[in-house]
Coordinates of N, CA, C and O in Angstrom, one line a residue:
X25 N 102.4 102.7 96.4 CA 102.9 103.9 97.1 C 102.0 104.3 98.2 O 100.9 103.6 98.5
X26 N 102.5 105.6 99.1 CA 101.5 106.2 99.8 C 101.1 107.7 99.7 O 101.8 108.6 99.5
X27 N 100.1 107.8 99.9 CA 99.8 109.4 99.5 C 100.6 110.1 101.0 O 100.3 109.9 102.2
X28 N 101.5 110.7 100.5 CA 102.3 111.8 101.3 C 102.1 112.8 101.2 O 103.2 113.4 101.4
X29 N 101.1 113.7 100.9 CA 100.8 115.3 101.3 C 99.7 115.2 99.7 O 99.8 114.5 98.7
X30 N 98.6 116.4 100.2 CA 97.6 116.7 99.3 C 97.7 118.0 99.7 O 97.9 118.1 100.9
X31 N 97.7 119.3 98.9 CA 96.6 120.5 99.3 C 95.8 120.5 98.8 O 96.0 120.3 97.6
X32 N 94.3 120.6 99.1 CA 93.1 120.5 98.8 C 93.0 121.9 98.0 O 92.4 121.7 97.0
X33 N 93.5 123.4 98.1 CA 93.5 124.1 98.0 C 94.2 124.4 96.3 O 93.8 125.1 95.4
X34 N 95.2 123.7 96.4 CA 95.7 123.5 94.6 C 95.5 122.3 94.0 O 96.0 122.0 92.9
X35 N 94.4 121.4 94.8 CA 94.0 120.3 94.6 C 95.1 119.5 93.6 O 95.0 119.1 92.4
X36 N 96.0 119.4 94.4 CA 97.1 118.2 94.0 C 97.8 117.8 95.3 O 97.5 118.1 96.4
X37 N 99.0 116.7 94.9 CA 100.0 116.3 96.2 C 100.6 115.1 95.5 O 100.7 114.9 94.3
X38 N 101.1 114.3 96.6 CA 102.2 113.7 95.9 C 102.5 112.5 96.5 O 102.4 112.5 97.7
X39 N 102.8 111.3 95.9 CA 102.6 110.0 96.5 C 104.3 109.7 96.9 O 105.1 110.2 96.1
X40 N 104.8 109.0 97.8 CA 105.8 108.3 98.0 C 105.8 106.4 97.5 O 105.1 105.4 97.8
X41 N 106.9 106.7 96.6 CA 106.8 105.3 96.4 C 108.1 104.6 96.4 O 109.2 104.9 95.8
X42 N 107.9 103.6 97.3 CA 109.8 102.7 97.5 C 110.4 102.0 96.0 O 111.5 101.5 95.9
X43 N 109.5 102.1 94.9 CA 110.4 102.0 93.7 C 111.0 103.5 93.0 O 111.8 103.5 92.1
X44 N 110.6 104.4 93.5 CA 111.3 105.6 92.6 C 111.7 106.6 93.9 O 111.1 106.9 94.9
X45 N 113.3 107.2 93.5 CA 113.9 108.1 94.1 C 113.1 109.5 94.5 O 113.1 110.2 95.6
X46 N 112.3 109.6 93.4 CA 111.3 111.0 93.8 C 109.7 110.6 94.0 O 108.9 109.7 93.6
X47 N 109.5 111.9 94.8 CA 107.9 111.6 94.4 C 107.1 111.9 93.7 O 107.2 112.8 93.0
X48 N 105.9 111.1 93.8 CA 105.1 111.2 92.6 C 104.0 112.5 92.4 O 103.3 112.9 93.3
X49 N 104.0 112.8 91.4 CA 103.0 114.0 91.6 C 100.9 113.7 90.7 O 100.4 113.2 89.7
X50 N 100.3 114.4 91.9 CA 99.0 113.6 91.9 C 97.8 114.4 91.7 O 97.1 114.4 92.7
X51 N 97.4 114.8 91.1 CA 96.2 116.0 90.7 C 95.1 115.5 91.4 O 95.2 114.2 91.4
X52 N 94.2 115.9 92.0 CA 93.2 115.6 92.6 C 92.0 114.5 91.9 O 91.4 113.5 92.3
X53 N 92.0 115.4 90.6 CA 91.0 114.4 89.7 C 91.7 113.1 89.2 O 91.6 112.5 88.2
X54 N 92.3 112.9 89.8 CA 93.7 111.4 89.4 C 93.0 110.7 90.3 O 92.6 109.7 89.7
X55 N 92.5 110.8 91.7 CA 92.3 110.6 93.2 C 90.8 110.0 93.0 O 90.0 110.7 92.4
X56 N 90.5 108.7 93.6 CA 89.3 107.9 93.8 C 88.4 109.3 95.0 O 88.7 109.9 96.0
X57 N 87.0 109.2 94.1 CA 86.3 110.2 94.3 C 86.1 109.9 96.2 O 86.2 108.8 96.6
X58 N 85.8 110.8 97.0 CA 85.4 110.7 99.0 C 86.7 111.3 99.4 O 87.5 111.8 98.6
X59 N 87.0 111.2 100.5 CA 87.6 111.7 101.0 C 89.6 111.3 101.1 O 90.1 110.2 101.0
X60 N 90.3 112.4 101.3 CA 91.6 111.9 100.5 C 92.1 112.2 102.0 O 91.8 113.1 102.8
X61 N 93.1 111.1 102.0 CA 93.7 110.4 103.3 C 95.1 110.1 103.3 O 95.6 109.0 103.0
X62 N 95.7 111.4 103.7 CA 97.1 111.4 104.5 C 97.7 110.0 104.6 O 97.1 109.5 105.6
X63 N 98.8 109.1 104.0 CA 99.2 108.1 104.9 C 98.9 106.6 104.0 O 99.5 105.6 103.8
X64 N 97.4 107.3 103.5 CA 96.8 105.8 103.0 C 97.4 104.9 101.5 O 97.5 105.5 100.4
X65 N 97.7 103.7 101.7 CA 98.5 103.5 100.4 C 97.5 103.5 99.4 O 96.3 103.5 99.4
X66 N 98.5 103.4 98.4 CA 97.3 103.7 96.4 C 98.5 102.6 95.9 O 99.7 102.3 96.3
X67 N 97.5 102.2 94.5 CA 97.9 102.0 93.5 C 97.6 102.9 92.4 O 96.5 103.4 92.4
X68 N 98.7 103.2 91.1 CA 98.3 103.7 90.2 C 99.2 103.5 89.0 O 100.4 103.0 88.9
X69 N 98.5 104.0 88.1 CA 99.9 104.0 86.5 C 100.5 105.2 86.4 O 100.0 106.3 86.3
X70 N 102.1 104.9 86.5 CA 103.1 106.3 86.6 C 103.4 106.1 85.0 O 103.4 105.2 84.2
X71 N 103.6 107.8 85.1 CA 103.8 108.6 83.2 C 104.9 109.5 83.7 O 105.1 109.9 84.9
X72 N 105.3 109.7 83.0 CA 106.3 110.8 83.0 C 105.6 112.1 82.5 O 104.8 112.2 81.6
X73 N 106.1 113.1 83.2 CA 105.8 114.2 82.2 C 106.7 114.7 81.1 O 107.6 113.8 81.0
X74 N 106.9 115.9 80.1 CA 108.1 116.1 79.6 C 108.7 116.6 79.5 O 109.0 117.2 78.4
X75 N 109.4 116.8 81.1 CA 110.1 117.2 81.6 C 110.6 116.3 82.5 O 111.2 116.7 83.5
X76 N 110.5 114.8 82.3 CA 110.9 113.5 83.3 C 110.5 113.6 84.3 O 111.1 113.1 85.2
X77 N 109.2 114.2 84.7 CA 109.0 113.9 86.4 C 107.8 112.9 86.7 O 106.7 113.2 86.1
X78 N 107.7 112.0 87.2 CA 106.9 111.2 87.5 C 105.6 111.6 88.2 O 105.5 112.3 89.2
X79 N 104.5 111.0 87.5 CA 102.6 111.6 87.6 C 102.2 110.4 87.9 O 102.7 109.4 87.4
X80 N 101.2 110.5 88.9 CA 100.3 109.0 89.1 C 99.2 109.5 87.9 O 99.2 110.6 87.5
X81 N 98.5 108.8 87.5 CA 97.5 108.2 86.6 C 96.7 107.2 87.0 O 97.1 106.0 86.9
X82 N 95.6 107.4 87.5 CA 94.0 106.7 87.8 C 94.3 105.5 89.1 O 94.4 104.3 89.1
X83 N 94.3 106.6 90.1 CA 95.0 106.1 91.1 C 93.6 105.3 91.8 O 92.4 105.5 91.6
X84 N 94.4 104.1 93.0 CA 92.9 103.2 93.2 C 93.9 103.3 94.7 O 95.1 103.2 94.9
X85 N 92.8 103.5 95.7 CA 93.2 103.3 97.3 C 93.2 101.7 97.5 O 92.3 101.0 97.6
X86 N 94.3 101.5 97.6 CA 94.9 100.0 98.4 C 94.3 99.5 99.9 O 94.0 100.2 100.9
X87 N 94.2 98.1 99.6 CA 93.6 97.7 101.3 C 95.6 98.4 102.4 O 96.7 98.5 101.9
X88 N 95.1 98.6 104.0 CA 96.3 98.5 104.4 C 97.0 97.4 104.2 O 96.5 96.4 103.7
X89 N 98.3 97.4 104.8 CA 99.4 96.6 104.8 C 100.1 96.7 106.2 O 100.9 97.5 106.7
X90 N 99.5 95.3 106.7 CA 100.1 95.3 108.0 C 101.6 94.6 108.2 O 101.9 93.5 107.8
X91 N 102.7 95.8 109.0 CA 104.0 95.4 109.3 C 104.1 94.9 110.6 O 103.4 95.4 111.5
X92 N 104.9 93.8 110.9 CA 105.2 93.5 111.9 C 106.8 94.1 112.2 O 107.7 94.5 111.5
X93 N 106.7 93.9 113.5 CA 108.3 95.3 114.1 C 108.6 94.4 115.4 O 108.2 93.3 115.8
X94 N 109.8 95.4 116.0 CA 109.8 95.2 117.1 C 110.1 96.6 118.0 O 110.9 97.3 117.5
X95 N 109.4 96.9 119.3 CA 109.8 98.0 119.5 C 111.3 98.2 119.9 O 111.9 97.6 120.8
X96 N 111.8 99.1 119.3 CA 113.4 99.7 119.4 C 113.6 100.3 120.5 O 114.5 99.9 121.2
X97 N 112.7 101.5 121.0 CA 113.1 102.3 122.0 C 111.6 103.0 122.2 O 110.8 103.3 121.5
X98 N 111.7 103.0 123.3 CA 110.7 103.7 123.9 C 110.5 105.0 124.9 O 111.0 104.7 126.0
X99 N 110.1 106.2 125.0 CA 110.2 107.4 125.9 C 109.0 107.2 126.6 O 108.0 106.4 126.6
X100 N 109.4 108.6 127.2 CA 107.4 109.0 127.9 C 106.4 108.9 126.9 O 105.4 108.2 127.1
X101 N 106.6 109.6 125.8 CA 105.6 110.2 124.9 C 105.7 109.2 123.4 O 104.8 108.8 122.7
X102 N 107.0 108.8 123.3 CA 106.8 108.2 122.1 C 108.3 107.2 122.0 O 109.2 107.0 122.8
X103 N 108.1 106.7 120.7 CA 109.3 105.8 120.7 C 109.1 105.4 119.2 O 108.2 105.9 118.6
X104 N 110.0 104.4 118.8 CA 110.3 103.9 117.7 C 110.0 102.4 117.3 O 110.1 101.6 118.2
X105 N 109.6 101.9 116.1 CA 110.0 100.3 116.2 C 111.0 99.7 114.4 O 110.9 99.9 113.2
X106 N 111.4 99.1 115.0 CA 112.6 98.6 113.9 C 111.6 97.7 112.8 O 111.2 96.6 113.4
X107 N 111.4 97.8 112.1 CA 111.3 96.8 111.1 C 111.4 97.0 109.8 O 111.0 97.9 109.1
X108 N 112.1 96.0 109.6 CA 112.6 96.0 108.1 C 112.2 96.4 106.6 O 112.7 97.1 105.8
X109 N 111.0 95.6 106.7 CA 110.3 95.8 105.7 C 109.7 97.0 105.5 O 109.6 97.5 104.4
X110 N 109.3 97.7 106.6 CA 108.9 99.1 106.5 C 110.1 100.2 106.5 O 109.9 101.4 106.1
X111 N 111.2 99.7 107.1 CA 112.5 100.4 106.8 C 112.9 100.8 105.3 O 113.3 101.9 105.0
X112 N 112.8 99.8 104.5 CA 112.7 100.0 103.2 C 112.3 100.5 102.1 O 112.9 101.0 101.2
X113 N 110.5 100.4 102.3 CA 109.6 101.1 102.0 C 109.9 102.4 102.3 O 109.3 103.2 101.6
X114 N 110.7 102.9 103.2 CA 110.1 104.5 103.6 C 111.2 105.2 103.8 O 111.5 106.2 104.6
X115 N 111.9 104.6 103.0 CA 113.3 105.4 103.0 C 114.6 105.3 103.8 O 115.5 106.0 103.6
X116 N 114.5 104.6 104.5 CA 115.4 103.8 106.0 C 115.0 104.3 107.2 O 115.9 104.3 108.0
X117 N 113.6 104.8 107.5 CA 113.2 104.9 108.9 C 113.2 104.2 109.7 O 113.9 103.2 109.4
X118 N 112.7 104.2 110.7 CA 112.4 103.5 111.9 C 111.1 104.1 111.9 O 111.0 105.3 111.6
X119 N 109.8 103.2 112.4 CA 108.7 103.6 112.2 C 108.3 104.6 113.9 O 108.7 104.2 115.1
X120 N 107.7 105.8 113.7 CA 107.3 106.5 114.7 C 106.3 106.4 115.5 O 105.2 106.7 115.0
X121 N 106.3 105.9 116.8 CA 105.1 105.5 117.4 C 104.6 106.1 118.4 O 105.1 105.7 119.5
X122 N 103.7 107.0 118.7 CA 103.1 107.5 120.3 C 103.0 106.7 121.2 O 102.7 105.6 120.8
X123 N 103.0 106.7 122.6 CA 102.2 106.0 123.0 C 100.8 106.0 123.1 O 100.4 104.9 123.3
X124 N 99.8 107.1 123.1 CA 98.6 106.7 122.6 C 98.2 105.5 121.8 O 97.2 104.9 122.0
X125 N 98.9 105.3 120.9 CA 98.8 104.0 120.0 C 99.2 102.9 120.7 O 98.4 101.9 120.5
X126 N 99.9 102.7 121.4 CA 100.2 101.5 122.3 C 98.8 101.1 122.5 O 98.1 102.0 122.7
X127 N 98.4 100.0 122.6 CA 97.1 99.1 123.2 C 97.4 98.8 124.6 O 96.5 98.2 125.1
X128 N 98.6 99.1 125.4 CA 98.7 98.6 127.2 C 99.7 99.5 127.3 O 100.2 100.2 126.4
X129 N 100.1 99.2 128.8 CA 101.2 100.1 129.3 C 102.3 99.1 129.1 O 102.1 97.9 128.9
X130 N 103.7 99.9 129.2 CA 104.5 98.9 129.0 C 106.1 100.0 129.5 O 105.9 101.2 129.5
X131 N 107.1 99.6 129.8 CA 107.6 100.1 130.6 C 109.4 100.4 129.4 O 110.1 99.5 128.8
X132 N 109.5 101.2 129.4 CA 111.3 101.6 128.6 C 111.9 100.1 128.4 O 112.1 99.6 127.3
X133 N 112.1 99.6 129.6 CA 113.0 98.7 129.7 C 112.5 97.5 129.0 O 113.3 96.6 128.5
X134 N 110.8 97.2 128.8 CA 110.7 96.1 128.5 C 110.3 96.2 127.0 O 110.1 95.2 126.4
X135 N 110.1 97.3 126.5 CA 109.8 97.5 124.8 C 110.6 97.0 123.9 O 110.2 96.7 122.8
X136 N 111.8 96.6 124.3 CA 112.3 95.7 123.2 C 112.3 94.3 123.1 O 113.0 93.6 122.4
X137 N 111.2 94.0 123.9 CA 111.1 92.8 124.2 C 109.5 92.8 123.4 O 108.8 91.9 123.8
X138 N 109.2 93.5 122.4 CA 108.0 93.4 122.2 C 107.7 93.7 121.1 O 107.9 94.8 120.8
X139 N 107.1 92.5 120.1 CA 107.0 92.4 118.9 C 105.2 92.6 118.7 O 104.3 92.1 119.3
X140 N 105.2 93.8 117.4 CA 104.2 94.3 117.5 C 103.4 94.2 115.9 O 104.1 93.8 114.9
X141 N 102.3 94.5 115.6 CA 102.1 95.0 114.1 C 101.3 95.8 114.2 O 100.7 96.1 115.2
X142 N 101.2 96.4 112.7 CA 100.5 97.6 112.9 C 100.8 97.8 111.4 O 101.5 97.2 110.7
X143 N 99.9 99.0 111.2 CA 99.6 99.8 109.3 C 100.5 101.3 109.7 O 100.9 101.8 110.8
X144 N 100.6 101.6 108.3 CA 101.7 102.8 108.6 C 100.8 104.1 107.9 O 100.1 104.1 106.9
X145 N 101.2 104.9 108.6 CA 100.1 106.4 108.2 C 101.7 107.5 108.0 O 102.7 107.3 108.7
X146 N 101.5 108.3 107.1 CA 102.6 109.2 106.7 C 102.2 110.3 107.5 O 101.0 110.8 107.5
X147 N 103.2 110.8 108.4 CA 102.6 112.4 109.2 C 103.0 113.6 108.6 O 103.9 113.9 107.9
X148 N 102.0 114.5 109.1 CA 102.6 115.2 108.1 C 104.0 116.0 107.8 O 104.1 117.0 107.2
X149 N 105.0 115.3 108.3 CA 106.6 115.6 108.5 C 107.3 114.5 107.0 O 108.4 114.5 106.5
X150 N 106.1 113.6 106.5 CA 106.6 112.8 105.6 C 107.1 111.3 106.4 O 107.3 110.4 105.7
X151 N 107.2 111.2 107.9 CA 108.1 110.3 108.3 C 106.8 108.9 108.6 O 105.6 109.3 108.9
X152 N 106.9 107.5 108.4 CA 105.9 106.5 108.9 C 105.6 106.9 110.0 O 106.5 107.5 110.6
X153 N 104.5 106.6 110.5 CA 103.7 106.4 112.0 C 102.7 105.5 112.2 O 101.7 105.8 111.7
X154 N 102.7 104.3 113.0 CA 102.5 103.5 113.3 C 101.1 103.6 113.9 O 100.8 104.3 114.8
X155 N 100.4 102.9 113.2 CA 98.6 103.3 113.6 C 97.8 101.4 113.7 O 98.0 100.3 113.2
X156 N 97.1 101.9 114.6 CA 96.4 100.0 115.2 C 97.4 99.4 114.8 O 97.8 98.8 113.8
X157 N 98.1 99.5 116.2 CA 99.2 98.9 117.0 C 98.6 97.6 117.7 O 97.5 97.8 118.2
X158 N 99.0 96.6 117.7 CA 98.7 95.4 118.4 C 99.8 94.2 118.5 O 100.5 93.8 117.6
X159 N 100.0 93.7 120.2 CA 100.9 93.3 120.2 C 100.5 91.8 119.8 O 99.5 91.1 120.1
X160 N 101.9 91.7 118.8 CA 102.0 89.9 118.6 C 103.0 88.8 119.8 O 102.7 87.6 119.9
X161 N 103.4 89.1 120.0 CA 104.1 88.2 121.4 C 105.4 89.0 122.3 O 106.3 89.8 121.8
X162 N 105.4 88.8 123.3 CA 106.6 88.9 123.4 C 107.9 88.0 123.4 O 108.0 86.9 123.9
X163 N 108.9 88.9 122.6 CA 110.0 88.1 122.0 C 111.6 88.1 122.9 O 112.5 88.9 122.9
X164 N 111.4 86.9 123.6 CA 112.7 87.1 124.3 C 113.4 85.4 123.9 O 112.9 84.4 123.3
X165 N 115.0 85.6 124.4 CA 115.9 84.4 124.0 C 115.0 83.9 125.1 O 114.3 84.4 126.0
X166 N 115.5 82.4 124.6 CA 115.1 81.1 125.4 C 115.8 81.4 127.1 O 115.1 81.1 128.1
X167 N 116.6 81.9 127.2 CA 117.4 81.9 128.3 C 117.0 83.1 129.1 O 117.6 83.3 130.2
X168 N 116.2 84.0 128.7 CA 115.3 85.5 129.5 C 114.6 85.0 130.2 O 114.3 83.9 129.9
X169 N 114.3 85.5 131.1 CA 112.8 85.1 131.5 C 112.4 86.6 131.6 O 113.2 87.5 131.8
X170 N 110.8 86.6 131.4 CA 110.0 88.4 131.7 C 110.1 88.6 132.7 O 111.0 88.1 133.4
X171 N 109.4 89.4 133.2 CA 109.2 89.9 134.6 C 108.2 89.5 135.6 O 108.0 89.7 136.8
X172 N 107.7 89.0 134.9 CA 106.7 87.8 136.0 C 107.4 86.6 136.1 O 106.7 85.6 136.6
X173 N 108.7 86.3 135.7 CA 109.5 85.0 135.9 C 109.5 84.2 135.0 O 110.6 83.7 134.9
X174 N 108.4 83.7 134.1 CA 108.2 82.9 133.4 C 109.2 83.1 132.1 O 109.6 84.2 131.7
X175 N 109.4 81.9 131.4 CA 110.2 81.8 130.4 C 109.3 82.1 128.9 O 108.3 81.4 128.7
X176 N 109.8 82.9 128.0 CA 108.9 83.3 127.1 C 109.4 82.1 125.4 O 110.3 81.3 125.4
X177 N 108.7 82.3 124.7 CA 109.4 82.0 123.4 C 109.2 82.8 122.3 O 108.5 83.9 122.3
X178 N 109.8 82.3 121.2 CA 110.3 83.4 120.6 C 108.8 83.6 119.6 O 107.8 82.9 119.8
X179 N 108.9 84.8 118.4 CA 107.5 85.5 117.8 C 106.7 83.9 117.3 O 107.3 82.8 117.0
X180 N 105.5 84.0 117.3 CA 105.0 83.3 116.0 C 105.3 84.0 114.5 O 105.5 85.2 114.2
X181 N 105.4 82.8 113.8 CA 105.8 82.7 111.9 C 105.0 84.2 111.6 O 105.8 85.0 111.2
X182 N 103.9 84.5 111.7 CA 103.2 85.9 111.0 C 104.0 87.0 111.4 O 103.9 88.1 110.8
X183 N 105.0 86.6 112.5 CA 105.9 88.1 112.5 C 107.2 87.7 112.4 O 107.8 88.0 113.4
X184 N 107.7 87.1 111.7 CA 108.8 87.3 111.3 C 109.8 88.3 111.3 O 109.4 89.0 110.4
X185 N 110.9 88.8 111.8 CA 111.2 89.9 111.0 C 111.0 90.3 109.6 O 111.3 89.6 108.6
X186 N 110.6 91.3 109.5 CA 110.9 92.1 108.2 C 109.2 91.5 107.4 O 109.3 91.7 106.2
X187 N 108.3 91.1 107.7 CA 107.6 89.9 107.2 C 106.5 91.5 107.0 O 106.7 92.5 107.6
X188 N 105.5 91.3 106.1 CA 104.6 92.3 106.3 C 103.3 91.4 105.7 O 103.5 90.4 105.0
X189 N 102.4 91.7 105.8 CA 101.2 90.5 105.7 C 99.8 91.8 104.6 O 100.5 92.7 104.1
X190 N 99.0 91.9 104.5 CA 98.5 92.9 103.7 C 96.6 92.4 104.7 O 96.0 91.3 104.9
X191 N 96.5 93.3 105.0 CA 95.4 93.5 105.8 C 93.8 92.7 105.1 O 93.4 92.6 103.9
X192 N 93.1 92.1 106.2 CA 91.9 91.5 105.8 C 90.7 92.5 105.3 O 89.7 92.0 104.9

């Protein structure tokens, strides 16, 4: 799962996890002792309470998990990128991206031409956001050419659609 909201103040919050409809609820002292981080995924053992609602239990912070995408759409300020596997995970989003996080400039028209990866951070709206962004190729048919003329080919195997790889 991912830790999706903490109040420090009632020292609890609640994890999102793509195997269960609801989320998980997470007491502070459940939580690996330093600092508790918005976004970051966990492992842990789910209990029920009894009243059926689902508790993490002796939760351990997970390495990230890098998704590969492609960007969907892009504005001034921000845009989207399609990918599958994190579509899933998070409920059927489209993952949310600033452009601050972009690593280069890159122009509306050519963002869908551009296959990227990146780890996903939960904002605080609940929705994915796209954090160390880095582009894996640009992905055009054999028959495109970019804008510098040249003819491109399609992603390397590490980004596959939908493919997610788990961070070094």
């Amino acid at each position: 799962g991912v830790l999706k909201s903490f109040n420090p103040e009632k020292r609890y919050g609640f994890i999102a996890s793509a195997s269960l409809d609801a989320d998980v609820f997470v007491l502070r002292s459940e939580l690996p002792e330093g600092n508790v981080e918005i976004g970051r995924p966990v492992g842990f053992d789910l209990i029920f309470s009894s009243a059926g609602q689902p508790q993490a239990r002796r939760v351990e912070w997970s390495a990230a998990q890098r998704f590969c995408g492609r960007l969907k759409s892009l504005g001034d300020e921000y845009g989207f990128i399609d990918c599958p596997e994190a579509r899933r995970a998070h409920g059927g989003r489209d993952v949310f991206v600033t452009r601050g996080q972009l690593p280069w400039e890159v122009s509306p028209a050519d963002a869908a031409l551009l296959e990227v990866s990146f780890v996903i951070a939960v904002n605080a709206r609940g929705q994915p956001q796209a954090k160390d962004v880095q582009v894996e190729a640009t992905c055009l048919r054999d028959d495109t050419e970019s804008a510098s003329g040249s003819a491109s080919t399609t992603a390397p195997s590490s980004c596959e659609e939908g493919q997610a790889t788990a961070a070094a």
